[in-house]
PDB file of C-alpha atoms in Angstrom:
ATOM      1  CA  UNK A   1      36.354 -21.299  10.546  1.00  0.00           C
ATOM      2  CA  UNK A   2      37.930 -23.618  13.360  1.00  0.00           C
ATOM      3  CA  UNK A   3      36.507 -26.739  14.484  1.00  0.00           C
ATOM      4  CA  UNK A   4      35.900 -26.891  18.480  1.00  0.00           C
ATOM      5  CA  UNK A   5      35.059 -29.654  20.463  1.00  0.00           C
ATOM      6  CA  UNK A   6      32.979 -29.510  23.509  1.00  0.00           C
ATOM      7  CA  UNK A   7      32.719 -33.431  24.467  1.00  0.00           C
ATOM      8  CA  UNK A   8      33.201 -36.579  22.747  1.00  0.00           C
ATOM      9  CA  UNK A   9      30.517 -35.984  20.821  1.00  0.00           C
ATOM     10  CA  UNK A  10      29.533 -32.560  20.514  1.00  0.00           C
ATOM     11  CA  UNK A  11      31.254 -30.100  18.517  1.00  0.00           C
ATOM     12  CA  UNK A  12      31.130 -26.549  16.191  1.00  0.00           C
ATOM     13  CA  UNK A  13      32.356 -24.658  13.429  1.00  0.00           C
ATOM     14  CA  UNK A  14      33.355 -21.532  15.190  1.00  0.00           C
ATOM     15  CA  UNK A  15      32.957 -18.135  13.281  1.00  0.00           C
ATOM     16  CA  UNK A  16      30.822 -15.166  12.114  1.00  0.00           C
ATOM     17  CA  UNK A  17      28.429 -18.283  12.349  1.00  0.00           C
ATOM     18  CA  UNK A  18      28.003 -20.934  14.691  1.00  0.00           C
ATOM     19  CA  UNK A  19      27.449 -24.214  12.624  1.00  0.00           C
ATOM     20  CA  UNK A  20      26.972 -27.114  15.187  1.00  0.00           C
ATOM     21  CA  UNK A  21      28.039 -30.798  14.707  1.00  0.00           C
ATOM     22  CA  UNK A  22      27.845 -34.237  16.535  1.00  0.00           C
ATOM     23  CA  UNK A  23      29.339 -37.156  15.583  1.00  0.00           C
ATOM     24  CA  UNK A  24      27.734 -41.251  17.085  1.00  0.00           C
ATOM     25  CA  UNK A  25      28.082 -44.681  16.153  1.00  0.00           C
ATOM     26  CA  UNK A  26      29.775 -43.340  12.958  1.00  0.00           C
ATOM     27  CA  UNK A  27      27.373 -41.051  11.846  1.00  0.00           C
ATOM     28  CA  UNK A  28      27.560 -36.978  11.334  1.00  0.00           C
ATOM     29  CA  UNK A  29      24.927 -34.632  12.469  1.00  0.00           C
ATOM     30  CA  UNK A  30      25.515 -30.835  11.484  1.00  0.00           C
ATOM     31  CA  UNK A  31      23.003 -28.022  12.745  1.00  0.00           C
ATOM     32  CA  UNK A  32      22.667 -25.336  10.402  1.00  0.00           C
ATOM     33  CA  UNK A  33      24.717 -24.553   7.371  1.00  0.00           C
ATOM     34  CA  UNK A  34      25.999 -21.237   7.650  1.00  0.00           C
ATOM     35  CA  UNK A  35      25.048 -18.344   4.778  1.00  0.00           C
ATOM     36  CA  UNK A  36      26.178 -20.377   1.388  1.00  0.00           C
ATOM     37  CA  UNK A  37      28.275 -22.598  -0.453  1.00  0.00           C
ATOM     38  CA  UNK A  38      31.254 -21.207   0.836  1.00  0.00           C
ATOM     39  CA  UNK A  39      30.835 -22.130   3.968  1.00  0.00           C
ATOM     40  CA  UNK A  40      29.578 -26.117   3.180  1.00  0.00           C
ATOM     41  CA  UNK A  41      32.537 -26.067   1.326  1.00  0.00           C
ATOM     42  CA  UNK A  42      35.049 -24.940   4.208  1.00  0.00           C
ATOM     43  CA  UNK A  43      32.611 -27.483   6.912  1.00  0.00           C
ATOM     44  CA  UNK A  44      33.434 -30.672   4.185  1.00  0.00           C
ATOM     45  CA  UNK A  45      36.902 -29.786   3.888  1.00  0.00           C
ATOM     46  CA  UNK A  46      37.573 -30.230   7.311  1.00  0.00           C
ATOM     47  CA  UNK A  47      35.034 -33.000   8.121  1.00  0.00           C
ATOM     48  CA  UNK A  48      37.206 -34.886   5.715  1.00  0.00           C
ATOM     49  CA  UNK A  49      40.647 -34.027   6.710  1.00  0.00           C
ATOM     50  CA  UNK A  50      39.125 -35.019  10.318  1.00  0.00           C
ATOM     51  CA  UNK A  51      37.842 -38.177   9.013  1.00  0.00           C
ATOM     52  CA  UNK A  52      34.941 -37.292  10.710  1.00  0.00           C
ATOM     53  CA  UNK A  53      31.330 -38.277   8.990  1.00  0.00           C
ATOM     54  CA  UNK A  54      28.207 -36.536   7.860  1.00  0.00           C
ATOM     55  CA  UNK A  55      24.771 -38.043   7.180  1.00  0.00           C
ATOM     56  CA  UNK A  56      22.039 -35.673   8.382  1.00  0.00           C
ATOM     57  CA  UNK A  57      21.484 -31.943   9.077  1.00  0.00           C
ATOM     58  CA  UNK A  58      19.040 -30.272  11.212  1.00  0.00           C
ATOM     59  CA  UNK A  59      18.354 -26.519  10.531  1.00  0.00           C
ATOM     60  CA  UNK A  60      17.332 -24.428  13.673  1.00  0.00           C
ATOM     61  CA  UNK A  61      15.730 -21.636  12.219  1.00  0.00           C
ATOM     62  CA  UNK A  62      14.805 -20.043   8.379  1.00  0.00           C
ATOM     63  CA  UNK A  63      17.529 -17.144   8.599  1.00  0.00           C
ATOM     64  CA  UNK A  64      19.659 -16.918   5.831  1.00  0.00           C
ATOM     65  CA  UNK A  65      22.991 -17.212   7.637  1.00  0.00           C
ATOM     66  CA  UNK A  66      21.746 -20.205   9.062  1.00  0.00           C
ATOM     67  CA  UNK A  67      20.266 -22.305   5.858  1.00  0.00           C
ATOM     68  CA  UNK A  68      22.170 -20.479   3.064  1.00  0.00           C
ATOM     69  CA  UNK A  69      24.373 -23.233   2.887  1.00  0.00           C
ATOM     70  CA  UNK A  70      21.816 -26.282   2.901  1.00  0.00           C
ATOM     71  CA  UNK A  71      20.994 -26.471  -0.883  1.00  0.00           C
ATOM     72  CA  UNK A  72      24.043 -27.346  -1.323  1.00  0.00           C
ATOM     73  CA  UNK A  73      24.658 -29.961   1.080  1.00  0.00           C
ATOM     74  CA  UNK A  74      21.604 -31.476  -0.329  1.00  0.00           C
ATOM     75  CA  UNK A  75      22.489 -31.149  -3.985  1.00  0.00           C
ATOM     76  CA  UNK A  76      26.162 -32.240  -3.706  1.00  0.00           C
ATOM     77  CA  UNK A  77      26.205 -34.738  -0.859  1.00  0.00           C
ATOM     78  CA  UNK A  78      22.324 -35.790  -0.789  1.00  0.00           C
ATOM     79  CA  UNK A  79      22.125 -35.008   3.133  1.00  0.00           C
ATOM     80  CA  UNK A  80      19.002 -35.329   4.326  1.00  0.00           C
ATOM     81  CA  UNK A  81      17.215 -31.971   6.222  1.00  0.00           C
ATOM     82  CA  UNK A  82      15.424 -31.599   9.099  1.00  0.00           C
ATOM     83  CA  UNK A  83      13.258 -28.490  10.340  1.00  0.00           C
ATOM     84  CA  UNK A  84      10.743 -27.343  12.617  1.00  0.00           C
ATOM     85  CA  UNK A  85       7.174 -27.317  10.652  1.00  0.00           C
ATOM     86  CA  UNK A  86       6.968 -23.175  10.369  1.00  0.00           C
ATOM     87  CA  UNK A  87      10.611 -22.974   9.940  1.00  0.00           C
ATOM     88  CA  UNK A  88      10.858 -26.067   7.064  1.00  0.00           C
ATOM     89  CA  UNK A  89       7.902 -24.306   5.326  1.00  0.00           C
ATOM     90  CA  UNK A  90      10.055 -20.771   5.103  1.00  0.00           C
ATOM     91  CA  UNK A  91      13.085 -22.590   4.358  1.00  0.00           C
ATOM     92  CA  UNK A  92      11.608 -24.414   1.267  1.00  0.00           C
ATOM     93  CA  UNK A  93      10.009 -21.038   0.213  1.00  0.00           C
ATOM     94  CA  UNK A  94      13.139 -18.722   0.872  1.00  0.00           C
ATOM     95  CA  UNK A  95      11.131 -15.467  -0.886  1.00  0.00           C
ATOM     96  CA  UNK A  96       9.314 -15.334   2.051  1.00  0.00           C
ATOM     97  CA  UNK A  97      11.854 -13.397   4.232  1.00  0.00           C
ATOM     98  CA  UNK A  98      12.019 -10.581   1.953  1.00  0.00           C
ATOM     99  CA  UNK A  99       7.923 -10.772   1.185  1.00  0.00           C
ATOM    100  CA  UNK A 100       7.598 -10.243   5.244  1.00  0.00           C
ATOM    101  CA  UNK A 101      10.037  -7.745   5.588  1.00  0.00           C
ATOM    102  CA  UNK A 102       8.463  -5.518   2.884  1.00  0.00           C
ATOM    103  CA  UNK A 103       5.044  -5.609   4.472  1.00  0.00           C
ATOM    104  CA  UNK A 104       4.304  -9.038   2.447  1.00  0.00           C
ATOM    105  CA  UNK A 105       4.229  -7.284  -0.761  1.00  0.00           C
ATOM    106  CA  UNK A 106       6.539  -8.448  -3.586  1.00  0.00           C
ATOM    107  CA  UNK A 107      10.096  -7.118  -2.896  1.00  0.00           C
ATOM    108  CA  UNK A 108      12.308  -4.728  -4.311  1.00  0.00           C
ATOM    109  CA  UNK A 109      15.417  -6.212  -6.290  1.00  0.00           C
ATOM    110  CA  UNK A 110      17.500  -5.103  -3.402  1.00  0.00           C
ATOM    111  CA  UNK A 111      16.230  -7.390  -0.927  1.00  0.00           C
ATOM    112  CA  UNK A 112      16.875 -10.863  -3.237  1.00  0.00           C
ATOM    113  CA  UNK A 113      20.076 -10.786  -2.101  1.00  0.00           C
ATOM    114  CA  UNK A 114      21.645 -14.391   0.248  1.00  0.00           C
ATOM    115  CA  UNK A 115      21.786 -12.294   3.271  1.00  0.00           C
ATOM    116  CA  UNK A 116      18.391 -11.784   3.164  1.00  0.00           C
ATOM    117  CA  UNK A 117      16.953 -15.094   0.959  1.00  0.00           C
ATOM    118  CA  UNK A 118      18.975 -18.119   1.467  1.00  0.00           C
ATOM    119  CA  UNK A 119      18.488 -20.688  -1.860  1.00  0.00           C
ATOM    120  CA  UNK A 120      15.340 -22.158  -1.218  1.00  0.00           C
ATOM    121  CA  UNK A 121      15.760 -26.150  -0.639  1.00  0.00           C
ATOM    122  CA  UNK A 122      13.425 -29.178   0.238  1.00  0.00           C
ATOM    123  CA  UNK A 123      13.389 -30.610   3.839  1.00  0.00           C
ATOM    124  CA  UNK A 124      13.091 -33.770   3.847  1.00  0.00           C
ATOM    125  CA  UNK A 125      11.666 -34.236   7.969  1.00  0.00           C
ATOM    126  CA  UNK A 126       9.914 -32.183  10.698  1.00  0.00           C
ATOM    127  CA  UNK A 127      11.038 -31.970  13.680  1.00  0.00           C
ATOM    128  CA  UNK A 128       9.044 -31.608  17.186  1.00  0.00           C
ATOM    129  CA  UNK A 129       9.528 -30.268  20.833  1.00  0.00           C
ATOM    130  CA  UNK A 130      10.646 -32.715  22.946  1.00  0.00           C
ATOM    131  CA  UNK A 131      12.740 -35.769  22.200  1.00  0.00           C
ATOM    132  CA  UNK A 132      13.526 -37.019  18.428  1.00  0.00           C
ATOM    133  CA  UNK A 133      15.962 -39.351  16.892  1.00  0.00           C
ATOM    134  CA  UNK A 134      17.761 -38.774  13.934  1.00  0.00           C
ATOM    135  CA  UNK A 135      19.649 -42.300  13.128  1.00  0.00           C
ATOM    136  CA  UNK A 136      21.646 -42.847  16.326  1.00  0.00           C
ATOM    137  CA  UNK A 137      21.276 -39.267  17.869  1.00  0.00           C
ATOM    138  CA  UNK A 138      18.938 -38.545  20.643  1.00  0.00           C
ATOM    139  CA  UNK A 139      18.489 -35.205  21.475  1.00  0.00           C
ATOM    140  CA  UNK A 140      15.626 -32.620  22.891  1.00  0.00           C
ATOM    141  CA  UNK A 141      14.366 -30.226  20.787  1.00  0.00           C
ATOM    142  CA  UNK A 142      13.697 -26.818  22.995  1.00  0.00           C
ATOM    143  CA  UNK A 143      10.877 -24.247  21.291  1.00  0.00           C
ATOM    144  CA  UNK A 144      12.975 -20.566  21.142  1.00  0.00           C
ATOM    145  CA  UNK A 145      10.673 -18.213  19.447  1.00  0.00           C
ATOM    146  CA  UNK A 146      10.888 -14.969  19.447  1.00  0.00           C
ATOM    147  CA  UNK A 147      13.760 -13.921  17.129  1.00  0.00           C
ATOM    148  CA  UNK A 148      12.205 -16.310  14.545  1.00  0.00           C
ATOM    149  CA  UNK A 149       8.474 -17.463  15.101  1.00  0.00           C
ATOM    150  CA  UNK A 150       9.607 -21.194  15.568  1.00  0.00           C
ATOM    151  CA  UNK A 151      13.310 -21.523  16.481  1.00  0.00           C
ATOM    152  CA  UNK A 152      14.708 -24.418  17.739  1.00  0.00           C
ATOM    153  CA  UNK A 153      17.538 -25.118  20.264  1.00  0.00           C
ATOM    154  CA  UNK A 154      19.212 -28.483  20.482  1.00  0.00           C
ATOM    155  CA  UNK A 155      20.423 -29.948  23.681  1.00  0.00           C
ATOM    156  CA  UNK A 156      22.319 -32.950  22.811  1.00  0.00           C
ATOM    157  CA  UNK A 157      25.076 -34.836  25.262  1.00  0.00           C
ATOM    158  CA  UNK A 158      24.545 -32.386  27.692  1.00  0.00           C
ATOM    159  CA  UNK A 159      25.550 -29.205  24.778  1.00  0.00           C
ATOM    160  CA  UNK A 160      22.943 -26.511  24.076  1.00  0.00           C
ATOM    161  CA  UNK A 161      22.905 -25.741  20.202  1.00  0.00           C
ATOM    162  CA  UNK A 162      21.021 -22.163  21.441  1.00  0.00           C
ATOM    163  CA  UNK A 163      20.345 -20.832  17.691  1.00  0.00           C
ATOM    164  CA  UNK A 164      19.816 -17.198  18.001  1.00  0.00           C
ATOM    165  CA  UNK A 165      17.860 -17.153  21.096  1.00  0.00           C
ATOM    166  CA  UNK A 166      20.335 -15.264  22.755  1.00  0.00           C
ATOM    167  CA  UNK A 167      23.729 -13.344  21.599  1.00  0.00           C
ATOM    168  CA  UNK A 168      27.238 -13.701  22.732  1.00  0.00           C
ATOM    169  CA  UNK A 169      28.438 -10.542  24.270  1.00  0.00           C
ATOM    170  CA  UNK A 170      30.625  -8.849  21.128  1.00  0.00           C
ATOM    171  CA  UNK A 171      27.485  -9.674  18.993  1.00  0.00           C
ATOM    172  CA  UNK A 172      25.386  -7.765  20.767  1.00  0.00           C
ATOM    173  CA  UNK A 173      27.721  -4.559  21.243  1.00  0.00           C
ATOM    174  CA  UNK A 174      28.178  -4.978  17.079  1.00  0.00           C
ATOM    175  CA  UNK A 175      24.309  -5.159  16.254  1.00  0.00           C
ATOM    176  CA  UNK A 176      23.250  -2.556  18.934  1.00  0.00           C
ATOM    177  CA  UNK A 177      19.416  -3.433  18.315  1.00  0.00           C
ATOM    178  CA  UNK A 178      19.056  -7.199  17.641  1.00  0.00           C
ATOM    179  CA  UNK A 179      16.765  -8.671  15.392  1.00  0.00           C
ATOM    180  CA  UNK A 180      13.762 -10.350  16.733  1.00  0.00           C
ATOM    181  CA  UNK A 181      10.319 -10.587  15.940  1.00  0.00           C
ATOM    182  CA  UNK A 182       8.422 -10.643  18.814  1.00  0.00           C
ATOM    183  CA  UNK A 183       9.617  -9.212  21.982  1.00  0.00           C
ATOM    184  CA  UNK A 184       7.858 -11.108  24.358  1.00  0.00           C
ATOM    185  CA  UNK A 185       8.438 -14.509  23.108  1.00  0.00           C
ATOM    186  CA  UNK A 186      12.300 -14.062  23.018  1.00  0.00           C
ATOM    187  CA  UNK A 187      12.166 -12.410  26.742  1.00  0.00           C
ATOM    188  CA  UNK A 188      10.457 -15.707  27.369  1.00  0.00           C
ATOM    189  CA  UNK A 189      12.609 -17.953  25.720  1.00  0.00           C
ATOM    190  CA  UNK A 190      15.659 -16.222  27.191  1.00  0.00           C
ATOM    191  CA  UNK A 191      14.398 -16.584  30.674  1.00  0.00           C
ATOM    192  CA  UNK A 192      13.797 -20.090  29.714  1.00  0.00           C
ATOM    193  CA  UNK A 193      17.371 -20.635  28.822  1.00  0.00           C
ATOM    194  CA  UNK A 194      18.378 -19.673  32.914  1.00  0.00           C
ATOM    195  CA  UNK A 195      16.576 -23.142  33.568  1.00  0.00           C
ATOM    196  CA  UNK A 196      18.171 -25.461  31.025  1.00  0.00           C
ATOM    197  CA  UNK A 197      20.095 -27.473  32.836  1.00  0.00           C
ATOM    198  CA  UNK A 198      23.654 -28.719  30.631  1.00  0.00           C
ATOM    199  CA  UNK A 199      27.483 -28.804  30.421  1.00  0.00           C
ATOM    200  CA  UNK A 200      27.648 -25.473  28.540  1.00  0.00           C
ATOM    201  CA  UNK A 201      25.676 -23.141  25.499  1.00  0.00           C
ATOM    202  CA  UNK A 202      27.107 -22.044  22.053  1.00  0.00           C
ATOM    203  CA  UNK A 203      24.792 -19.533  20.794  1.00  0.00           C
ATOM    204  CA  UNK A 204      24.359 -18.987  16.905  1.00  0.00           C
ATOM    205  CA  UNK A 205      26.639 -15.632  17.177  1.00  0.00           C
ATOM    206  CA  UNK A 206      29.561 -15.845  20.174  1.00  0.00           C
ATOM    207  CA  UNK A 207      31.544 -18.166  21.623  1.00  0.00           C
ATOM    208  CA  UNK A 208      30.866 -21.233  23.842  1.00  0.00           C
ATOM    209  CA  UNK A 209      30.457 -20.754  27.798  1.00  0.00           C
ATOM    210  CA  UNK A 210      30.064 -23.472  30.446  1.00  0.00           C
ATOM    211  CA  UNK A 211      28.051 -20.932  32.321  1.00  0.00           C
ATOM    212  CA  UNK A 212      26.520 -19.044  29.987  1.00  0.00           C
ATOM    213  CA  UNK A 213      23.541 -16.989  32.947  1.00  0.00           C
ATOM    214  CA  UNK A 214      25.855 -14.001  32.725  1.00  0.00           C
ATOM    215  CA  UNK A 215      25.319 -13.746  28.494  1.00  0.00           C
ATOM    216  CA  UNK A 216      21.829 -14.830  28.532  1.00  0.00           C
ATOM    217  CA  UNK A 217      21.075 -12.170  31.587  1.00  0.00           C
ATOM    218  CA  UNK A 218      23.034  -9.192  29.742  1.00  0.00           C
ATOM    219  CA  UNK A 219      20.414  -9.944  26.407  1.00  0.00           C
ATOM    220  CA  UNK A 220      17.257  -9.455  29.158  1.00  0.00           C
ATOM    221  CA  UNK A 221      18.623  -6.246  30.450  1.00  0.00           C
ATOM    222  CA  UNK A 222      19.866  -4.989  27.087  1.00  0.00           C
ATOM    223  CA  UNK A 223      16.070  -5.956  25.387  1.00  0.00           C
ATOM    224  CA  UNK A 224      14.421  -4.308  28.514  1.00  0.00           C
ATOM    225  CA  UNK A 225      16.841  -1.260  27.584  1.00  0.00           C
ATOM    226  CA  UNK A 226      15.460  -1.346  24.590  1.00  0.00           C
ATOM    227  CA  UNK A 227      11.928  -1.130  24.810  1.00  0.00           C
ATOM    228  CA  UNK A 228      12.122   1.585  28.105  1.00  0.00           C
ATOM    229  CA  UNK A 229      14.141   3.754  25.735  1.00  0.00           C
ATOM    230  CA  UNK A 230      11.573   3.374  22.513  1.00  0.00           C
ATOM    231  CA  UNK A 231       8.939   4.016  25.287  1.00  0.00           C
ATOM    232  CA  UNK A 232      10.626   7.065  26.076  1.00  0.00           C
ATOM    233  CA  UNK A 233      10.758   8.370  22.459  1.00  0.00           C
ATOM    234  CA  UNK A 234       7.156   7.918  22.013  1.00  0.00           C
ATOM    235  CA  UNK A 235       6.452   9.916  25.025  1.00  0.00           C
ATOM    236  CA  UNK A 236       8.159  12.932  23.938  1.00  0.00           C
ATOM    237  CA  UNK A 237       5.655  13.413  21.845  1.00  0.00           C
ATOM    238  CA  UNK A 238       1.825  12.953  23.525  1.00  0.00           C
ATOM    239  CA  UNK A 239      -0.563  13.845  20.455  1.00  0.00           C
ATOM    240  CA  UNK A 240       1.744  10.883  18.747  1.00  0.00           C
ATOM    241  CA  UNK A 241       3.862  10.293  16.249  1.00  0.00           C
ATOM    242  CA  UNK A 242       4.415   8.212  13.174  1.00  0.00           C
ATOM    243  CA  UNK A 243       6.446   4.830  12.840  1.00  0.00           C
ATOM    244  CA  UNK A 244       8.850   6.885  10.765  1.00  0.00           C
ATOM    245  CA  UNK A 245      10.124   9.497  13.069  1.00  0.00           C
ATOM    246  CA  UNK A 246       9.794   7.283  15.435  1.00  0.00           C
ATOM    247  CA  UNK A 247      12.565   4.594  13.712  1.00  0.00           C
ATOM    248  CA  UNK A 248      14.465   7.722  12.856  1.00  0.00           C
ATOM    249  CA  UNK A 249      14.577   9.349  16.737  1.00  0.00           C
ATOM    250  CA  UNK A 250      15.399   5.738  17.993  1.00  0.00           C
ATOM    251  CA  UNK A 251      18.176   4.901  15.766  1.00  0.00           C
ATOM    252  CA  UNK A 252      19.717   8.458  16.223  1.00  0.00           C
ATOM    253  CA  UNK A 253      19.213   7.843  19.886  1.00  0.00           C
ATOM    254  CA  UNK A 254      21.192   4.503  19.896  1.00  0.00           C
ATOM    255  CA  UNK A 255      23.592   6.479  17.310  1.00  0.00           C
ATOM    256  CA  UNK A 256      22.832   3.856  14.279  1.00  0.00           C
ATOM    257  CA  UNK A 257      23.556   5.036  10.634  1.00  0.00           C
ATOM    258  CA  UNK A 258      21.473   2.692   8.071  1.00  0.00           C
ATOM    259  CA  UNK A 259      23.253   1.881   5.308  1.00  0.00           C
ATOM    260  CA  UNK A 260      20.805   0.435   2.841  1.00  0.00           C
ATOM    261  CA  UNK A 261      17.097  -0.626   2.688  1.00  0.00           C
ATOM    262  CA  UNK A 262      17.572  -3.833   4.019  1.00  0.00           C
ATOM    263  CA  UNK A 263      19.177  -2.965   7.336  1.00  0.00           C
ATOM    264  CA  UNK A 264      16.330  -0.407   7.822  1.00  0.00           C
ATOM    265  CA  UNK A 265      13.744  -3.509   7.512  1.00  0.00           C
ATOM    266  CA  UNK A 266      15.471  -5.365   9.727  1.00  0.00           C
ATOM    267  CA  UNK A 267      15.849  -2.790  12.278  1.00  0.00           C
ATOM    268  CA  UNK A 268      12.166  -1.620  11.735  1.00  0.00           C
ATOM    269  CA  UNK A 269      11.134  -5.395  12.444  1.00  0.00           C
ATOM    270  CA  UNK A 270      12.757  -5.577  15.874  1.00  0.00           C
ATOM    271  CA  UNK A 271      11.484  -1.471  16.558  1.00  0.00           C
ATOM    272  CA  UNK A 272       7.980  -3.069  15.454  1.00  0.00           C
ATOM    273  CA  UNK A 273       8.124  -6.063  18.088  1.00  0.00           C
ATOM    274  CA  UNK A 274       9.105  -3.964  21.036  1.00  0.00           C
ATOM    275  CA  UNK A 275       6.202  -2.017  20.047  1.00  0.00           C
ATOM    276  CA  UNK A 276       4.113  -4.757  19.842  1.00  0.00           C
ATOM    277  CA  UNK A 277       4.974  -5.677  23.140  1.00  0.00           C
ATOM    278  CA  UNK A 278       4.222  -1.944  24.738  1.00  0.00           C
ATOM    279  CA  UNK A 279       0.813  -2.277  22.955  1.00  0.00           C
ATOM    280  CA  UNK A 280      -0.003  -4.969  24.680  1.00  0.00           C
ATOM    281  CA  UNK A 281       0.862  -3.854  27.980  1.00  0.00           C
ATOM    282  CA  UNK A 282      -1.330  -0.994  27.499  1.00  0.00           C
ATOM    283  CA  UNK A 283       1.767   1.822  27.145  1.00  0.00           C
ATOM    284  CA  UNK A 284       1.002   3.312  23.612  1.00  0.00           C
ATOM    285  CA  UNK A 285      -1.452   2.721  20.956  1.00  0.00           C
ATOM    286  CA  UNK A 286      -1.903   2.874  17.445  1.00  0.00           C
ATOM    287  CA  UNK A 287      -4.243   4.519  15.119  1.00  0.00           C
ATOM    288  CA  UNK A 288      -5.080   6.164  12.005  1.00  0.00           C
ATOM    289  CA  UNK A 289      -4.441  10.193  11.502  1.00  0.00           C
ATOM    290  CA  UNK A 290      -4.370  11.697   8.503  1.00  0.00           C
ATOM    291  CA  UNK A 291      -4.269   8.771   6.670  1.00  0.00           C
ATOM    292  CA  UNK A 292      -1.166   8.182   8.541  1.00  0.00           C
ATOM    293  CA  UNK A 293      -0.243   4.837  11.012  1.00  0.00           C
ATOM    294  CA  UNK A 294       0.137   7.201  14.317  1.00  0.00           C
ATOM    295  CA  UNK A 295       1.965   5.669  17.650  1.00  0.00           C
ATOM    296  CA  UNK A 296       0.310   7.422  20.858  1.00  0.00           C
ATOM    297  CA  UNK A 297       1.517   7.294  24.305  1.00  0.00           C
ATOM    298  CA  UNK A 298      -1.341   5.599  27.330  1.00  0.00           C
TER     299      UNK A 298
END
């Protein structure tokens, strides 16, 4: 983890996860807190060795790798939190990721792992889109749904804090098929991101780029892959086929080996969006065969 500073003010905690921080008038800001202790541990060690302040913490989304770490901030350095509504309300009832990836029933043992259900923590303030202050910082808070329902992005002295709304360019060779939710809303929010106007983007995974159009653009064309190539598997087959073969075809396609149950739920998630989003443009349909969730071609 290496501390990188963007302007006077603006700064982040560079690694497997971007952990944004701003420092004004004497006061810290930090957005996000990485997967666990661990990792609040490493951000304090260096904050201090920096003799560099922190008083408040904004979280930009409920993903475990971004709010892991909060509990303890709170706990051992009573930092205040601040969240978007649907996002705080996750984030103070962790169990909630795993109920949604297991078709909101209770979850298997193997899903209450960190990765998957950051330690549940209170959040002290809401944030809104649009302008809020946080003691002396100012910044705009930009709605960037689609690989959460209600990510955030902060743009603050001229830096966008871009969550996961898009990918840096390694992270999206690594992941193959990245996890979203709905596949409109984060084609939206990406296109979105070609009109912010700022010094430079850090996204949650990747590095920071003063002109960032070329990463943002290579996440539309790889998501539009995406979908046109899960079209194509569910055309092979006109009478239909189920959700199963279909997540089997399309991972052997994009030669992915699952390694556990969780990865397949996370996968299945973002196969289920770009579905979603084919549905609604009239491509495929779904019904019930057989007592079996069929996927038919238009």
């Amino acid at each position: 983890m290496k501390l990188q500073k963007f302007t006077e003010q603006c700064f982040a905690f560079t690694g497997a996860v971007t952990i944004g921080y701003c420092v004004k008038e004497g006061k810290g800001l930090l957005i996000d807190t990485g997967l666990d202790d661990s990792a609040m541990k490493k951000v304090k060690r260096i904050l201090v060795e920096e003799g560099l302040p922190l008083d408040y913490c904004v979280i930009t989304h409920a993903h475990a790798d971004h709010f892991g770490g909060a509990h303890y901030l709170k706990s051992k350095h009573d930092i205040p939190l601040f969240a978007l509504k649907l996002e705080k309300a996750i984030i103070e009832n962790s169990v909630l990721e795993p109920i949604y990836l297991f078709n909101g029933a209770v979850p298997i043992n193997e899903l209450r792992n960190k990765f998957l259900e950051g330690q549940a923590v209170e959040v002290d303030g809401e944030l809104f889109t649009g302008v809020n202050i946080i003691g002396p910082f100012t910044f705009d808070v930009i709605d960037l749904p689609g690989h959460s329902h209600s990510q955030a992005g902060l743009l603050i002295d001229d830096i966008l804090y871009a969550a996961d709304s898009y990918f840096g360019s390694e992270t999206l060779k690594k992941h193959v098929i990245p996890f979203i939710v709905d596949a409109d809303q984060t084609l939206e929010s990406l296109e979105k991101l070609l009109h912010i106007s700022c010094k430079g983007a850090i996204p949650g995974h990747g590095r920071f780029e003063e002109n960032f159009t070329g990463t943002v653009k290579e996440n539309i064309e790889l998501h539009e892959e995406r979908m046109k190539s899960l079209l194509a598997v569910v055309n092979t087959s006109p009478n239909g086929k189920t959700i199963d073969h279909i997540m089997k075809e399309y991972l052997e396609l994009h030669t992915i080996t699952v390694s556990n149950v969780g990865q397949w739920l996370l996968f299945r998630t973002s196969v289920t969006a770009y579905l979603t989003s084919l549905e609604r443009k009239k491509l495929l349909s779904f019904f019930i065969q057989n007592n079996e969730l069929i996927i038919k071609p238009c």
